[in-house]
CSV table of C-alpha atoms in Angstrom, one decimal:
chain,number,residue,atom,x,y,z
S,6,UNK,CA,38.6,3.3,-50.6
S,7,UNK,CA,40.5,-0.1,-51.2
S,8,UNK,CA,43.8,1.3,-51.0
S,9,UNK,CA,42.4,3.1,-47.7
S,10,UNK,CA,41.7,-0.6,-46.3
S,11,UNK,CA,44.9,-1.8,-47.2
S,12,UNK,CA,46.9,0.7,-45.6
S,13,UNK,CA,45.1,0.2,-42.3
S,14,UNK,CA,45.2,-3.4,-42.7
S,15,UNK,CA,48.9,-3.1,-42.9
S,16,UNK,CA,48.9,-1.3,-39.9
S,17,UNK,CA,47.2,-3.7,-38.1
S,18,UNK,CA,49.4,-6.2,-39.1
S,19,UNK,CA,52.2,-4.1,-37.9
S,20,UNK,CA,50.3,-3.9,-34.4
S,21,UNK,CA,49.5,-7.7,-34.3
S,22,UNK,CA,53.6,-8.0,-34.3
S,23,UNK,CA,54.0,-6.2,-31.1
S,24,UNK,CA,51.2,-8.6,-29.3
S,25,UNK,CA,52.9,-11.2,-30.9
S,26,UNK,CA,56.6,-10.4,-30.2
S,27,UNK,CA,56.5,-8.8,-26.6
S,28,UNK,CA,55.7,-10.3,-23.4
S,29,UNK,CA,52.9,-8.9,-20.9
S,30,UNK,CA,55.6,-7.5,-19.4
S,31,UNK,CA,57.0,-5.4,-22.0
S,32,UNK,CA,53.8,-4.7,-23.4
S,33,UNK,CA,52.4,-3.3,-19.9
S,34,UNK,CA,56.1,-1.5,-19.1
S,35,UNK,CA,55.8,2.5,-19.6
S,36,UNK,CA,58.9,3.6,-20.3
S,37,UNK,CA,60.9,7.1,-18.5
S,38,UNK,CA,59.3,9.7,-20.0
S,39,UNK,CA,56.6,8.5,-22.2
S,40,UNK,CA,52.9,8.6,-20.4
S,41,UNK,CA,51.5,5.2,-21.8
S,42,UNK,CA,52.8,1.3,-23.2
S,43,UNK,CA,52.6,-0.7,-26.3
S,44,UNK,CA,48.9,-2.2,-25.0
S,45,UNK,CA,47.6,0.9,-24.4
S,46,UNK,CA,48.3,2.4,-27.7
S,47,UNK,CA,46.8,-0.1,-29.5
S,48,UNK,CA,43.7,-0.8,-27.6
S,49,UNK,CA,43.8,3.3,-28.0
S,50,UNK,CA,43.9,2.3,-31.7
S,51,UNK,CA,40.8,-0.1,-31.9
S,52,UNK,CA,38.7,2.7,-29.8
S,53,UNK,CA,39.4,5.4,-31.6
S,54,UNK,CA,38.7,3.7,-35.0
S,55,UNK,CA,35.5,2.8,-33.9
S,56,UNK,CA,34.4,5.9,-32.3
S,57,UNK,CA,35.4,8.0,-35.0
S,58,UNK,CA,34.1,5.3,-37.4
S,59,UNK,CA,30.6,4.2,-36.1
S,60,UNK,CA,29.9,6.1,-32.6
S,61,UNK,CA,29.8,9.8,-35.3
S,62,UNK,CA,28.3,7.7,-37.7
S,63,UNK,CA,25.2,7.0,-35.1
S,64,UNK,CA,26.2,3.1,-35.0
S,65,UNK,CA,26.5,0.7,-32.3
S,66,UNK,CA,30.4,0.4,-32.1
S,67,UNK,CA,32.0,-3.4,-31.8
S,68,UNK,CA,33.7,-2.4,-28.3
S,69,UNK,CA,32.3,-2.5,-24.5
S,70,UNK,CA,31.9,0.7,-23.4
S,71,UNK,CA,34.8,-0.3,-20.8
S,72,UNK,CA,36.9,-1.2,-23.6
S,73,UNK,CA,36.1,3.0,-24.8
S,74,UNK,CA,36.7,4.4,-20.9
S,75,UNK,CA,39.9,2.7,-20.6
S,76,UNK,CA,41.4,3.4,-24.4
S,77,UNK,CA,39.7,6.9,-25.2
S,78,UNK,CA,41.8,10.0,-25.7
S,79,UNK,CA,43.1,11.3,-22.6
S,80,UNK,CA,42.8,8.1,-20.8
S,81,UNK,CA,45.9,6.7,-19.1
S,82,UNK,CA,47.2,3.0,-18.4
S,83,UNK,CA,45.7,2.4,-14.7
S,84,UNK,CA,46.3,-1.5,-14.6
S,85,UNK,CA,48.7,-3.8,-16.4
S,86,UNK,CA,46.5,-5.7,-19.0
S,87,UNK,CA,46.2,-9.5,-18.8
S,88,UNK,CA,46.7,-11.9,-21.5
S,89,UNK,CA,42.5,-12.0,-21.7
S,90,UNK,CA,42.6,-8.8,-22.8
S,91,UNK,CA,45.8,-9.3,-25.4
S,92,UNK,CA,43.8,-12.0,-27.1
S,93,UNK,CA,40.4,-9.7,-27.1
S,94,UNK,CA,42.7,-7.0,-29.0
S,95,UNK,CA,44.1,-9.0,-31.3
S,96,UNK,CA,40.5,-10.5,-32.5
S,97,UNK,CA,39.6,-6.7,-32.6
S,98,UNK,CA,42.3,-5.4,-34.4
S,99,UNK,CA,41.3,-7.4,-37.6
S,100,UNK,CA,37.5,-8.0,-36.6
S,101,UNK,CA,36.6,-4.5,-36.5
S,102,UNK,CA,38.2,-3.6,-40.0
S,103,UNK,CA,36.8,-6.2,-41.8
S,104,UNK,CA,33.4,-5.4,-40.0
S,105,UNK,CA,33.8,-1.3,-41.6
S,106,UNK,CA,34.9,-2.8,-45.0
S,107,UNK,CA,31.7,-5.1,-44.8
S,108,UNK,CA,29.8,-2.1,-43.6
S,109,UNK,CA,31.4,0.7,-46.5
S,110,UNK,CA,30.7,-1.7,-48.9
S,111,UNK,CA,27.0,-2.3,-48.1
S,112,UNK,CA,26.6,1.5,-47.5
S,113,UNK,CA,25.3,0.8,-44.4
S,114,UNK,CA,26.8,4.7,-43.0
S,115,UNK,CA,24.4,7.4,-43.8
S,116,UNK,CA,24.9,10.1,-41.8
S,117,UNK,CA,28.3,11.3,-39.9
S,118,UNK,CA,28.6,13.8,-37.3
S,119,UNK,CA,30.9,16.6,-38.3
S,120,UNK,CA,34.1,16.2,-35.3
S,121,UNK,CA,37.4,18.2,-35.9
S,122,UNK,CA,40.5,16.5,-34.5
S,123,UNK,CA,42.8,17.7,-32.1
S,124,UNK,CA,45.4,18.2,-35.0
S,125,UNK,CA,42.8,20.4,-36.8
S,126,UNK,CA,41.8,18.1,-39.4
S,127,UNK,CA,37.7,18.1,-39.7
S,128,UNK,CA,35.8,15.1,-40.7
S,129,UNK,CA,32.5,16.0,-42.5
S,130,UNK,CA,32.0,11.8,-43.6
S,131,UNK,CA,32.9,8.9,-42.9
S,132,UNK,CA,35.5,8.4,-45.7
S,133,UNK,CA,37.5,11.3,-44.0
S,134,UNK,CA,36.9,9.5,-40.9
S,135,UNK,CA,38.8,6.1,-42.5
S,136,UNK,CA,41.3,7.8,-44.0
S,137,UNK,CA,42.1,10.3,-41.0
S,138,UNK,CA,42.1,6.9,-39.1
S,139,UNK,CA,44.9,6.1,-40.8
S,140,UNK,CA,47.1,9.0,-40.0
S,141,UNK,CA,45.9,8.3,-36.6
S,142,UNK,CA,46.9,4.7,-36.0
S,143,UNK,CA,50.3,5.4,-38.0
S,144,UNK,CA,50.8,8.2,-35.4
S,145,UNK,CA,50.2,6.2,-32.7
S,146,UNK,CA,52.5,3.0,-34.4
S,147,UNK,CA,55.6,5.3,-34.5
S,148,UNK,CA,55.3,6.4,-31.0
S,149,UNK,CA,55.4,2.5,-30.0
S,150,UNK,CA,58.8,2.3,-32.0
S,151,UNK,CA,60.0,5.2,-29.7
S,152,UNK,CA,58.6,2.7,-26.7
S,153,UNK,CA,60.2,-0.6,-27.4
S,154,UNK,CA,63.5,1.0,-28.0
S,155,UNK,CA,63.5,1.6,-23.9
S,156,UNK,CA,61.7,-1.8,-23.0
């Protein structure tokens, strides 16, 4: 599972460099023809990861449930997102993945609740649940390089 951890944590990393290198602005811009912004796909990032993680696992997840509404899938950007909330991501992006390291390692997840994703892929535990994260987030990373090419 290490090398699962790493990838993600180099995904994050790769996240933390858009909050890091792109004003509110251009974080909160959506672009012609794309349906969301570089906020949202991250925050979209941090929920997902946690819902897939610990909410089918039966464990209270590290988000609000606001933080869930306004990320989940299918949700849309309905507000430009303050510099509050940039700040709340970034402490989530690396709290939350050291939190489900912490957590694998102590075996604290004992039960999963079988969920296929929309792509078809089904998750019968919660180590296909971390490693389909990663496909996930790495999905969602690339369409963010589509959307700062037109911000």
């Amino acid at each position: 599972m290490e090398t699962s951890f790493n990838i993600n944590q180099t995904i994050r990393i790769a996240l933390l460099n858009f909050l890091e290198n792109h004003s509110l602005e251009q974080l909160n811009a959506i672009p012609e023809g794309f349906s969301n912004n570089l906020i949202w796909n991250i925050g979209h990032c941090i929920v997902v990861q946690q819902m897939l993680i610990y909410k089918l696992s039966d464990l209270p997840m590290m988000i609000s449930d606001e933080m869930a509404d306004k990320y989940k899938k299918g949700a849309k950007p309905e507000h430009s997102v303050c510099q509050k909330e940039v700040d709340e991501m970034k402490g989530l992006l690396f709290s939350t993945l050291e939190k489900t390291k912490k957590d694998f390692r102590e075996k604290l997840f004992q039960t999963y609740n079988e969920f296929t994703s929309m792509s078809g892929f089904t998750m019968k535990s919660v180590t296909d649940a971390i490693e389909f994260n990663n496909y996930h987030e790495a999905l969602h990373l690339g369409i963010m390089m589509q959307i700062r090419k037109f911000i």
